[in-house]
Amino acid sequence: MILIFFLFAAIGLMIGILSGFFGVGGGFILTPVLLLMNTEPITAITISLLYTIGTSFSGMIAHLKLKNLRWKEAVIMGLSGVAATQAANPFVYYLNNNGYDKTVIPVTYILLLSYFAWSLLFRKKKKSIGIKPIKKWAIFLLVLTGAIGGFISTMLGVGGGFIIVPLLISLSDFNPKDAIGTSLLSVLFIVSSGFITYFIKSPIDLSTGAFLIAGGLAGAQAGAYMTAKYEHAEMKLLLGMLYCFTAMSVGMKLIGFEVLGMIILFLFLGLLNMKMAASFITRRNKIRSY
């Protein structure tokens, strides 16, 4: 039993580093991991939302210190996202009661992750023509971004950051670091609402979530500070690759290769964490040598 809790703490730490680095809350990685471990979808969603509360708060504090956070935009997205969580919750229970959740949720994951991987890795940014967007449209785009993030958050058990970050970059022209910091605060609104709604309807044992959070809190802080050592283009590349491998692992589960999917995902997550840590240490040593 102690080894199992240690394993969850280690998983929480590893995902927490990526959460703080990419501003995605960590849920979009944790939920597929729990599904690969044959956890019931609603239980996986509830645990993932609880975990994301911890990592989002931790990462948000770090990004606040780094001045990568836009308060007004985060609150607008957070409030629209909270409203959307209440619309998504009955839909998820409908899927669960009719036996569709084990197919619809993984397929939705794959489609969304594949799209955002493509948008980050291959989509070319349009050249600016020097015209600023109309203010009311800017607010509308933020409301839309928050609503999409909130609905998907509650449906898939994610923070919504894995959708909000690329949408802020592509629709609202945020730079990646500001998108990450702002996303984490809006996600905190969204996942808190989503978790409370699920927990009231379907209470779960919180011990697993507690150990995941313990690792995630430390990891999110470390990941957030690593962003200062990376260029925007490099962060987009790494995030796109993360989406690709997560989608691939969920696809393996759908065709009956859960173990292979878990191996693929954990190998990539481990290599990505090691690369980030090695790059951070190398760049810090270079700065000290000057």
PDB file of C-alpha atoms in Angstrom:
ATOM      1  CA  MET A   1       0.000   0.000   0.000  1.00  0.00           C
ATOM      2  CA  ILE A   2       2.855   2.400   0.851  1.00  0.00           C
ATOM      3  CA  LEU A   3       4.462   1.655  -2.526  1.00  0.00           C
ATOM      4  CA  ILE A   4       1.200   2.483  -4.295  1.00  0.00           C
ATOM      5  CA  PHE A   5       0.958   5.843  -2.525  1.00  0.00           C
ATOM      6  CA  PHE A   6       4.623   6.531  -3.321  1.00  0.00           C
ATOM      7  CA  LEU A   7       3.886   5.735  -6.972  1.00  0.00           C
ATOM      8  CA  PHE A   8       0.994   8.218  -7.021  1.00  0.00           C
ATOM      9  CA  ALA A   9       3.179  10.895  -5.403  1.00  0.00           C
ATOM     10  CA  ALA A  10       5.860  10.300  -8.069  1.00  0.00           C
ATOM     11  CA  ILE A  11       3.243  10.501 -10.843  1.00  0.00           C
ATOM     12  CA  GLY A  12       1.921  13.696  -9.275  1.00  0.00           C
ATOM     13  CA  LEU A  13       5.430  15.196  -9.182  1.00  0.00           C
ATOM     14  CA  MET A  14       6.181  14.321 -12.807  1.00  0.00           C
ATOM     15  CA  ILE A  15       2.866  15.657 -14.113  1.00  0.00           C
ATOM     16  CA  GLY A  16       3.117  18.684 -11.804  1.00  0.00           C
ATOM     17  CA  ILE A  17       6.398  19.764 -13.422  1.00  0.00           C
ATOM     18  CA  LEU A  18       4.742  19.690 -16.843  1.00  0.00           C
ATOM     19  CA  SER A  19       1.684  21.468 -15.428  1.00  0.00           C
ATOM     20  CA  GLY A  20       3.710  24.382 -14.109  1.00  0.00           C
ATOM     21  CA  PHE A  21       5.825  24.535 -17.263  1.00  0.00           C
ATOM     22  CA  PHE A  22       2.980  24.432 -19.800  1.00  0.00           C
ATOM     23  CA  GLY A  23       0.158  25.953 -17.704  1.00  0.00           C
ATOM     24  CA  VAL A  24      -2.184  23.064 -18.421  1.00  0.00           C
ATOM     25  CA  GLY A  25      -3.206  22.034 -14.903  1.00  0.00           C
ATOM     26  CA  GLY A  26      -1.994  18.455 -15.447  1.00  0.00           C
ATOM     27  CA  GLY A  27      -5.437  16.903 -15.722  1.00  0.00           C
ATOM     28  CA  PHE A  28      -5.205  16.237 -19.447  1.00  0.00           C
ATOM     29  CA  ILE A  29      -2.257  13.934 -18.673  1.00  0.00           C
ATOM     30  CA  LEU A  30      -3.549  12.466 -15.391  1.00  0.00           C
ATOM     31  CA  THR A  31      -6.995  11.460 -16.674  1.00  0.00           C
ATOM     32  CA  PRO A  32      -5.572   9.323 -19.528  1.00  0.00           C
ATOM     33  CA  VAL A  33      -3.124   7.767 -17.027  1.00  0.00           C
ATOM     34  CA  LEU A  34      -5.998   6.849 -14.691  1.00  0.00           C
ATOM     35  CA  LEU A  35      -8.053   5.546 -17.623  1.00  0.00           C
ATOM     36  CA  LEU A  36      -5.081   3.423 -18.707  1.00  0.00           C
ATOM     37  CA  MET A  37      -5.071   2.025 -15.141  1.00  0.00           C
ATOM     38  CA  ASN A  38      -8.733   0.982 -15.711  1.00  0.00           C
ATOM     39  CA  THR A  39     -10.209   3.571 -13.344  1.00  0.00           C
ATOM     40  CA  GLU A  40     -13.905   4.276 -13.950  1.00  0.00           C
ATOM     41  CA  PRO A  41     -14.253   7.452 -16.087  1.00  0.00           C
ATOM     42  CA  ILE A  42     -16.249   9.518 -13.548  1.00  0.00           C
ATOM     43  CA  THR A  43     -13.868   8.538 -10.721  1.00  0.00           C
ATOM     44  CA  ALA A  44     -10.879   9.407 -12.933  1.00  0.00           C
ATOM     45  CA  ILE A  45     -12.444  12.772 -13.796  1.00  0.00           C
ATOM     46  CA  THR A  46     -13.147  13.630 -10.125  1.00  0.00           C
ATOM     47  CA  ILE A  47      -9.629  12.671  -8.952  1.00  0.00           C
ATOM     48  CA  SER A  48      -8.101  14.578 -11.848  1.00  0.00           C
ATOM     49  CA  LEU A  49     -10.090  17.738 -11.067  1.00  0.00           C
ATOM     50  CA  LEU A  50      -9.019  17.554  -7.407  1.00  0.00           C
ATOM     51  CA  TYR A  51      -5.386  17.171  -8.456  1.00  0.00           C
ATOM     52  CA  THR A  52      -5.676  20.073 -10.874  1.00  0.00           C
ATOM     53  CA  ILE A  53      -6.915  22.383  -8.103  1.00  0.00           C
ATOM     54  CA  GLY A  54      -3.611  21.837  -6.291  1.00  0.00           C
ATOM     55  CA  THR A  55      -1.295  22.120  -9.301  1.00  0.00           C
ATOM     56  CA  SER A  56      -3.127  25.113 -10.773  1.00  0.00           C
ATOM     57  CA  PHE A  57      -2.900  27.027  -7.491  1.00  0.00           C
ATOM     58  CA  SER A  58       0.779  26.183  -7.062  1.00  0.00           C
ATOM     59  CA  GLY A  59       1.683  27.040 -10.645  1.00  0.00           C
ATOM     60  CA  MET A  60      -0.402  30.232 -10.555  1.00  0.00           C
ATOM     61  CA  ILE A  61       1.493  31.524  -7.497  1.00  0.00           C
ATOM     62  CA  ALA A  62       4.816  30.894  -9.243  1.00  0.00           C
ATOM     63  CA  HIS A  63       3.713  32.626 -12.467  1.00  0.00           C
ATOM     64  CA  LEU A  64       2.332  35.533 -10.435  1.00  0.00           C
ATOM     65  CA  LYS A  65       5.834  36.100  -9.075  1.00  0.00           C
ATOM     66  CA  LEU A  66       7.185  35.905 -12.631  1.00  0.00           C
ATOM     67  CA  LYS A  67       4.579  38.488 -13.764  1.00  0.00           C
ATOM     68  CA  ASN A  68       3.119  36.139 -16.395  1.00  0.00           C
ATOM     69  CA  LEU A  69      -0.501  36.690 -15.321  1.00  0.00           C
ATOM     70  CA  ARG A  70      -3.247  38.976 -16.674  1.00  0.00           C
ATOM     71  CA  TRP A  71      -5.872  39.244 -13.931  1.00  0.00           C
ATOM     72  CA  LYS A  72      -8.786  40.745 -15.871  1.00  0.00           C
ATOM     73  CA  GLU A  73      -8.577  38.225 -18.706  1.00  0.00           C
ATOM     74  CA  ALA A  74      -8.218  35.326 -16.259  1.00  0.00           C
ATOM     75  CA  VAL A  75     -11.319  36.330 -14.283  1.00  0.00           C
ATOM     76  CA  ILE A  76     -13.410  36.735 -17.467  1.00  0.00           C
ATOM     77  CA  MET A  77     -12.427  33.257 -18.671  1.00  0.00           C
ATOM     78  CA  GLY A  78     -12.818  31.760 -15.199  1.00  0.00           C
ATOM     79  CA  LEU A  79     -16.390  32.990 -14.746  1.00  0.00           C
ATOM     80  CA  SER A  80     -17.518  31.896 -18.214  1.00  0.00           C
ATOM     81  CA  GLY A  81     -15.796  28.551 -17.611  1.00  0.00           C
ATOM     82  CA  VAL A  82     -17.629  28.019 -14.299  1.00  0.00           C
ATOM     83  CA  ALA A  83     -20.974  28.554 -16.064  1.00  0.00           C
ATOM     84  CA  ALA A  84     -19.992  26.014 -18.717  1.00  0.00           C
ATOM     85  CA  THR A  85     -19.079  23.361 -16.110  1.00  0.00           C
ATOM     86  CA  GLN A  86     -22.683  23.294 -14.941  1.00  0.00           C
ATOM     87  CA  ALA A  87     -23.870  22.639 -18.497  1.00  0.00           C
ATOM     88  CA  ALA A  88     -21.339  19.838 -19.055  1.00  0.00           C
ATOM     89  CA  ASN A  89     -21.979  17.885 -15.832  1.00  0.00           C
ATOM     90  CA  PRO A  90     -25.446  16.478 -16.782  1.00  0.00           C
ATOM     91  CA  PHE A  91     -24.048  15.542 -20.195  1.00  0.00           C
ATOM     92  CA  VAL A  92     -21.281  13.428 -18.622  1.00  0.00           C
ATOM     93  CA  TYR A  93     -23.760  11.613 -16.376  1.00  0.00           C
ATOM     94  CA  TYR A  94     -25.925  10.955 -19.429  1.00  0.00           C
ATOM     95  CA  LEU A  95     -22.933   9.325 -21.154  1.00  0.00           C
ATOM     96  CA  ASN A  96     -22.158   7.302 -18.021  1.00  0.00           C
ATOM     97  CA  ASN A  97     -25.730   6.090 -17.484  1.00  0.00           C
ATOM     98  CA  ASN A  98     -25.995   4.933 -21.096  1.00  0.00           C
ATOM     99  CA  GLY A  99     -22.563   3.269 -21.278  1.00  0.00           C
ATOM    100  CA  TYR A 100     -21.079   5.724 -23.770  1.00  0.00           C
ATOM    101  CA  ASP A 101     -18.467   7.270 -21.473  1.00  0.00           C
ATOM    102  CA  LYS A 102     -15.736   4.661 -22.059  1.00  0.00           C
ATOM    103  CA  THR A 103     -15.788   5.397 -25.797  1.00  0.00           C
ATOM    104  CA  VAL A 104     -16.887   9.025 -26.176  1.00  0.00           C
ATOM    105  CA  ILE A 105     -14.460  10.457 -23.586  1.00  0.00           C
ATOM    106  CA  PRO A 106     -11.292   8.796 -24.986  1.00  0.00           C
ATOM    107  CA  VAL A 107     -12.266   9.611 -28.602  1.00  0.00           C
ATOM    108  CA  THR A 108     -12.893  13.253 -27.665  1.00  0.00           C
ATOM    109  CA  TYR A 109      -9.470  13.321 -26.016  1.00  0.00           C
ATOM    110  CA  ILE A 110      -7.775  11.994 -29.128  1.00  0.00           C
ATOM    111  CA  LEU A 111      -9.513  14.454 -31.467  1.00  0.00           C
ATOM    112  CA  LEU A 112      -8.772  17.494 -29.304  1.00  0.00           C
ATOM    113  CA  LEU A 113      -5.176  16.543 -28.571  1.00  0.00           C
ATOM    114  CA  SER A 114      -4.508  15.810 -32.235  1.00  0.00           C
ATOM    115  CA  TYR A 115      -5.931  19.160 -33.325  1.00  0.00           C
ATOM    116  CA  PHE A 116      -3.931  21.181 -30.815  1.00  0.00           C
ATOM    117  CA  ALA A 117      -0.768  19.204 -31.591  1.00  0.00           C
ATOM    118  CA  TRP A 118      -1.220  20.109 -35.261  1.00  0.00           C
ATOM    119  CA  SER A 119      -1.932  23.772 -34.458  1.00  0.00           C
ATOM    120  CA  LEU A 120       1.207  24.078 -32.337  1.00  0.00           C
ATOM    121  CA  LEU A 121       3.577  22.060 -34.509  1.00  0.00           C
ATOM    122  CA  PHE A 122       2.487  22.803 -38.075  1.00  0.00           C
ATOM    123  CA  ARG A 123       0.100  25.747 -38.228  1.00  0.00           C
ATOM    124  CA  LYS A 124       1.832  28.892 -39.463  1.00  0.00           C
ATOM    125  CA  LYS A 125       1.143  32.118 -37.607  1.00  0.00           C
ATOM    126  CA  LYS A 126      -0.513  34.771 -39.751  1.00  0.00           C
ATOM    127  CA  LYS A 127       1.456  37.943 -40.261  1.00  0.00           C
ATOM    128  CA  SER A 128       0.190  40.956 -38.379  1.00  0.00           C
ATOM    129  CA  ILE A 129      -1.255  43.749 -40.535  1.00  0.00           C
ATOM    130  CA  GLY A 130      -1.054  46.313 -37.766  1.00  0.00           C
ATOM    131  CA  ILE A 131      -4.783  46.433 -36.952  1.00  0.00           C
ATOM    132  CA  LYS A 132      -5.714  45.907 -33.304  1.00  0.00           C
ATOM    133  CA  PRO A 133      -8.781  43.729 -32.625  1.00  0.00           C
ATOM    134  CA  ILE A 134     -11.970  45.522 -31.575  1.00  0.00           C
ATOM    135  CA  LYS A 135     -12.197  45.540 -27.781  1.00  0.00           C
ATOM    136  CA  LYS A 136     -15.659  43.948 -27.627  1.00  0.00           C
ATOM    137  CA  TRP A 137     -14.471  41.117 -29.843  1.00  0.00           C
ATOM    138  CA  ALA A 138     -11.458  40.619 -27.597  1.00  0.00           C
ATOM    139  CA  ILE A 139     -13.766  40.157 -24.602  1.00  0.00           C
ATOM    140  CA  PHE A 140     -16.051  37.844 -26.607  1.00  0.00           C
ATOM    141  CA  LEU A 141     -13.066  35.663 -27.528  1.00  0.00           C
ATOM    142  CA  LEU A 142     -12.048  35.439 -23.864  1.00  0.00           C
ATOM    143  CA  VAL A 143     -15.596  34.441 -22.852  1.00  0.00           C
ATOM    144  CA  LEU A 144     -15.684  31.852 -25.637  1.00  0.00           C
ATOM    145  CA  THR A 145     -12.261  30.491 -24.659  1.00  0.00           C
ATOM    146  CA  GLY A 146     -13.315  30.163 -21.009  1.00  0.00           C
ATOM    147  CA  ALA A 147     -16.624  28.498 -21.917  1.00  0.00           C
ATOM    148  CA  ILE A 148     -14.929  25.926 -24.159  1.00  0.00           C
ATOM    149  CA  GLY A 149     -12.312  25.269 -21.487  1.00  0.00           C
ATOM    150  CA  GLY A 150     -14.969  24.881 -18.781  1.00  0.00           C
ATOM    151  CA  PHE A 151     -17.136  22.481 -20.787  1.00  0.00           C
ATOM    152  CA  ILE A 152     -14.217  20.293 -21.819  1.00  0.00           C
ATOM    153  CA  SER A 153     -12.785  20.457 -18.285  1.00  0.00           C
ATOM    154  CA  THR A 154     -15.908  18.930 -16.766  1.00  0.00           C
ATOM    155  CA  MET A 155     -16.441  16.458 -19.588  1.00  0.00           C
ATOM    156  CA  LEU A 156     -12.892  15.093 -19.586  1.00  0.00           C
ATOM    157  CA  GLY A 157     -11.674  15.758 -16.052  1.00  0.00           C
ATOM    158  CA  VAL A 158      -9.034  18.245 -17.102  1.00  0.00           C
ATOM    159  CA  GLY A 159      -8.233  21.772 -16.033  1.00  0.00           C
ATOM    160  CA  GLY A 160      -9.109  23.122 -19.437  1.00  0.00           C
ATOM    161  CA  GLY A 161      -5.661  24.677 -19.698  1.00  0.00           C
ATOM    162  CA  PHE A 162      -4.596  22.331 -22.492  1.00  0.00           C
ATOM    163  CA  ILE A 163      -7.324  24.010 -24.552  1.00  0.00           C
ATOM    164  CA  ILE A 164      -7.174  27.516 -23.075  1.00  0.00           C
ATOM    165  CA  VAL A 165      -3.409  27.962 -23.604  1.00  0.00           C
ATOM    166  CA  PRO A 166      -3.370  27.250 -27.371  1.00  0.00           C
ATOM    167  CA  LEU A 167      -6.620  29.228 -27.845  1.00  0.00           C
ATOM    168  CA  LEU A 168      -5.137  32.258 -26.096  1.00  0.00           C
ATOM    169  CA  ILE A 169      -2.065  31.997 -28.304  1.00  0.00           C
ATOM    170  CA  SER A 170      -3.981  31.541 -31.563  1.00  0.00           C
ATOM    171  CA  LEU A 171      -7.138  33.654 -30.996  1.00  0.00           C
ATOM    172  CA  SER A 172      -6.088  36.378 -28.545  1.00  0.00           C
ATOM    173  CA  ASP A 173      -2.442  36.696 -29.588  1.00  0.00           C
ATOM    174  CA  PHE A 174      -0.997  36.009 -26.123  1.00  0.00           C
ATOM    175  CA  ASN A 175       2.671  35.071 -25.903  1.00  0.00           C
ATOM    176  CA  PRO A 176       3.095  31.527 -24.484  1.00  0.00           C
ATOM    177  CA  LYS A 177       4.309  32.622 -21.041  1.00  0.00           C
ATOM    178  CA  ASP A 178       1.410  35.039 -20.443  1.00  0.00           C
ATOM    179  CA  ALA A 179      -1.015  32.433 -21.812  1.00  0.00           C
ATOM    180  CA  ILE A 180       0.296  29.886 -19.322  1.00  0.00           C
ATOM    181  CA  GLY A 181       0.117  32.133 -16.261  1.00  0.00           C
ATOM    182  CA  THR A 182      -3.314  33.545 -17.135  1.00  0.00           C
ATOM    183  CA  SER A 183      -4.648  30.088 -17.957  1.00  0.00           C
ATOM    184  CA  LEU A 184      -3.691  28.711 -14.541  1.00  0.00           C
ATOM    185  CA  LEU A 185      -5.794  31.278 -12.669  1.00  0.00           C
ATOM    186  CA  SER A 186      -8.845  30.783 -14.894  1.00  0.00           C
ATOM    187  CA  VAL A 187      -8.412  27.014 -14.577  1.00  0.00           C
ATOM    188  CA  LEU A 188      -8.468  27.325 -10.778  1.00  0.00           C
ATOM    189  CA  PHE A 189     -12.001  28.800 -10.995  1.00  0.00           C
ATOM    190  CA  ILE A 190     -13.110  26.100 -13.428  1.00  0.00           C
ATOM    191  CA  VAL A 191     -11.753  22.965 -11.721  1.00  0.00           C
ATOM    192  CA  SER A 192     -12.924  24.035  -8.265  1.00  0.00           C
ATOM    193  CA  SER A 193     -16.488  24.329  -9.558  1.00  0.00           C
ATOM    194  CA  GLY A 194     -16.239  21.062 -11.504  1.00  0.00           C
ATOM    195  CA  PHE A 195     -14.801  19.070  -8.589  1.00  0.00           C
ATOM    196  CA  ILE A 196     -17.417  20.272  -6.091  1.00  0.00           C
ATOM    197  CA  THR A 197     -20.226  19.365  -8.506  1.00  0.00           C
ATOM    198  CA  TYR A 198     -18.889  15.837  -9.121  1.00  0.00           C
ATOM    199  CA  PHE A 199     -17.959  15.167  -5.486  1.00  0.00           C
ATOM    200  CA  ILE A 200     -21.455  16.054  -4.254  1.00  0.00           C
ATOM    201  CA  LYS A 201     -23.013  13.596  -6.732  1.00  0.00           C
ATOM    202  CA  SER A 202     -20.330  10.865  -6.622  1.00  0.00           C
ATOM    203  CA  PRO A 203     -18.132  11.004  -3.478  1.00  0.00           C
ATOM    204  CA  ILE A 204     -14.708   9.333  -3.813  1.00  0.00           C
ATOM    205  CA  ASP A 205     -11.830   8.287  -1.544  1.00  0.00           C
ATOM    206  CA  LEU A 206      -9.627  11.384  -1.389  1.00  0.00           C
ATOM    207  CA  SER A 207      -6.416   9.608  -0.312  1.00  0.00           C
ATOM    208  CA  THR A 208      -5.251   8.968  -3.887  1.00  0.00           C
ATOM    209  CA  GLY A 209      -5.841  12.591  -4.800  1.00  0.00           C
ATOM    210  CA  ALA A 210      -3.979  13.758  -1.690  1.00  0.00           C
ATOM    211  CA  PHE A 211      -0.794  11.885  -2.640  1.00  0.00           C
ATOM    212  CA  LEU A 212      -1.031  13.053  -6.233  1.00  0.00           C
ATOM    213  CA  ILE A 213      -1.394  16.647  -5.027  1.00  0.00           C
ATOM    214  CA  ALA A 214       1.557  16.287  -2.625  1.00  0.00           C
ATOM    215  CA  GLY A 215       3.822  15.480  -5.569  1.00  0.00           C
ATOM    216  CA  GLY A 216       2.082  17.926  -7.883  1.00  0.00           C
ATOM    217  CA  LEU A 217       2.493  20.974  -5.639  1.00  0.00           C
ATOM    218  CA  ALA A 218       6.279  20.645  -5.633  1.00  0.00           C
ATOM    219  CA  GLY A 219       6.407  19.792  -9.330  1.00  0.00           C
ATOM    220  CA  ALA A 220       4.256  22.744 -10.438  1.00  0.00           C
ATOM    221  CA  GLN A 221       6.561  25.221  -8.701  1.00  0.00           C
ATOM    222  CA  ALA A 222       9.634  23.705 -10.341  1.00  0.00           C
ATOM    223  CA  GLY A 223       8.004  23.615 -13.772  1.00  0.00           C
ATOM    224  CA  ALA A 224       6.888  27.242 -13.578  1.00  0.00           C
ATOM    225  CA  TYR A 225      10.397  28.495 -12.826  1.00  0.00           C
ATOM    226  CA  MET A 226      11.802  26.463 -15.721  1.00  0.00           C
ATOM    227  CA  THR A 227       9.796  28.587 -18.180  1.00  0.00           C
ATOM    228  CA  ALA A 228      12.160  31.504 -17.572  1.00  0.00           C
ATOM    229  CA  LYS A 229      14.946  29.542 -19.262  1.00  0.00           C
ATOM    230  CA  TYR A 230      13.063  28.634 -22.453  1.00  0.00           C
ATOM    231  CA  GLU A 231      12.183  30.541 -25.621  1.00  0.00           C
ATOM    232  CA  HIS A 232       8.531  30.776 -26.730  1.00  0.00           C
ATOM    233  CA  ALA A 233       9.098  28.702 -29.892  1.00  0.00           C
ATOM    234  CA  GLU A 234      10.769  25.885 -27.951  1.00  0.00           C
ATOM    235  CA  MET A 235       7.904  25.743 -25.444  1.00  0.00           C
ATOM    236  CA  LYS A 236       5.341  25.471 -28.265  1.00  0.00           C
ATOM    237  CA  LEU A 237       7.322  22.601 -29.810  1.00  0.00           C
ATOM    238  CA  LEU A 238       7.524  20.646 -26.547  1.00  0.00           C
ATOM    239  CA  LEU A 239       3.821  21.189 -25.808  1.00  0.00           C
ATOM    240  CA  GLY A 240       2.863  19.989 -29.291  1.00  0.00           C
ATOM    241  CA  MET A 241       4.932  16.827 -28.809  1.00  0.00           C
ATOM    242  CA  LEU A 242       3.305  16.232 -25.411  1.00  0.00           C
ATOM    243  CA  TYR A 243      -0.145  16.399 -27.033  1.00  0.00           C
ATOM    244  CA  CYS A 244       0.943  13.922 -29.727  1.00  0.00           C
ATOM    245  CA  PHE A 245       2.203  11.260 -27.322  1.00  0.00           C
ATOM    246  CA  THR A 246      -0.755  11.625 -24.948  1.00  0.00           C
ATOM    247  CA  ALA A 247      -3.187  11.146 -27.856  1.00  0.00           C
ATOM    248  CA  MET A 248      -1.187   8.130 -29.015  1.00  0.00           C
ATOM    249  CA  SER A 249      -1.400   6.483 -25.567  1.00  0.00           C
ATOM    250  CA  VAL A 250      -5.180   6.967 -25.360  1.00  0.00           C
ATOM    251  CA  GLY A 251      -5.499   5.509 -28.863  1.00  0.00           C
ATOM    252  CA  MET A 252      -3.596   2.417 -27.706  1.00  0.00           C
ATOM    253  CA  LYS A 253      -6.175   1.896 -24.944  1.00  0.00           C
ATOM    254  CA  LEU A 254      -9.084   2.132 -27.381  1.00  0.00           C
ATOM    255  CA  ILE A 255      -7.715  -0.717 -29.493  1.00  0.00           C
ATOM    256  CA  GLY A 256      -6.956  -2.876 -26.451  1.00  0.00           C
ATOM    257  CA  PHE A 257      -3.266  -2.147 -25.841  1.00  0.00           C
ATOM    258  CA  GLU A 258      -3.528  -0.417 -22.433  1.00  0.00           C
ATOM    259  CA  VAL A 259      -0.103  -1.571 -21.233  1.00  0.00           C
ATOM    260  CA  LEU A 260       1.636  -0.431 -24.423  1.00  0.00           C
ATOM    261  CA  GLY A 261      -0.168   2.922 -24.200  1.00  0.00           C
ATOM    262  CA  MET A 262       0.970   3.392 -20.603  1.00  0.00           C
ATOM    263  CA  ILE A 263       4.568   2.484 -21.475  1.00  0.00           C
ATOM    264  CA  ILE A 264       4.603   4.966 -24.394  1.00  0.00           C
ATOM    265  CA  LEU A 265       3.191   7.769 -22.258  1.00  0.00           C
ATOM    266  CA  PHE A 266       5.412   7.221 -19.225  1.00  0.00           C
ATOM    267  CA  LEU A 267       8.551   6.856 -21.334  1.00  0.00           C
ATOM    268  CA  PHE A 268       7.839  10.153 -23.064  1.00  0.00           C
ATOM    269  CA  LEU A 269       6.917  11.925 -19.817  1.00  0.00           C
ATOM    270  CA  GLY A 270      10.090  10.671 -18.168  1.00  0.00           C
ATOM    271  CA  LEU A 271      12.288  11.723 -21.103  1.00  0.00           C
ATOM    272  CA  LEU A 272      10.578  15.123 -21.306  1.00  0.00           C
ATOM    273  CA  ASN A 273      11.099  15.773 -17.589  1.00  0.00           C
ATOM    274  CA  MET A 274      14.758  14.764 -17.830  1.00  0.00           C
ATOM    275  CA  LYS A 275      15.303  16.977 -20.890  1.00  0.00           C
ATOM    276  CA  MET A 276      13.705  19.955 -19.183  1.00  0.00           C
ATOM    277  CA  ALA A 277      15.750  19.450 -16.020  1.00  0.00           C
ATOM    278  CA  ALA A 278      19.003  18.985 -17.961  1.00  0.00           C
ATOM    279  CA  SER A 279      18.352  22.081 -20.102  1.00  0.00           C
ATOM    280  CA  PHE A 280      17.502  24.138 -17.027  1.00  0.00           C
ATOM    281  CA  ILE A 281      20.721  23.119 -15.237  1.00  0.00           C
ATOM    282  CA  THR A 282      22.862  23.703 -18.345  1.00  0.00           C
ATOM    283  CA  ARG A 283      21.433  27.161 -19.003  1.00  0.00           C
ATOM    284  CA  ARG A 284      21.720  28.167 -15.349  1.00  0.00           C
ATOM    285  CA  ASN A 285      25.383  27.106 -15.295  1.00  0.00           C
ATOM    286  CA  LYS A 286      26.058  29.135 -18.458  1.00  0.00           C
ATOM    287  CA  ILE A 287      24.543  32.231 -16.868  1.00  0.00           C
ATOM    288  CA  ARG A 288      26.668  31.773 -13.748  1.00  0.00           C
ATOM    289  CA  SER A 289      29.854  31.384 -15.812  1.00  0.00           C
ATOM    290  CA  TYR A 290      29.432  34.842 -17.417  1.00  0.00           C
TER     291      TYR A 290
END
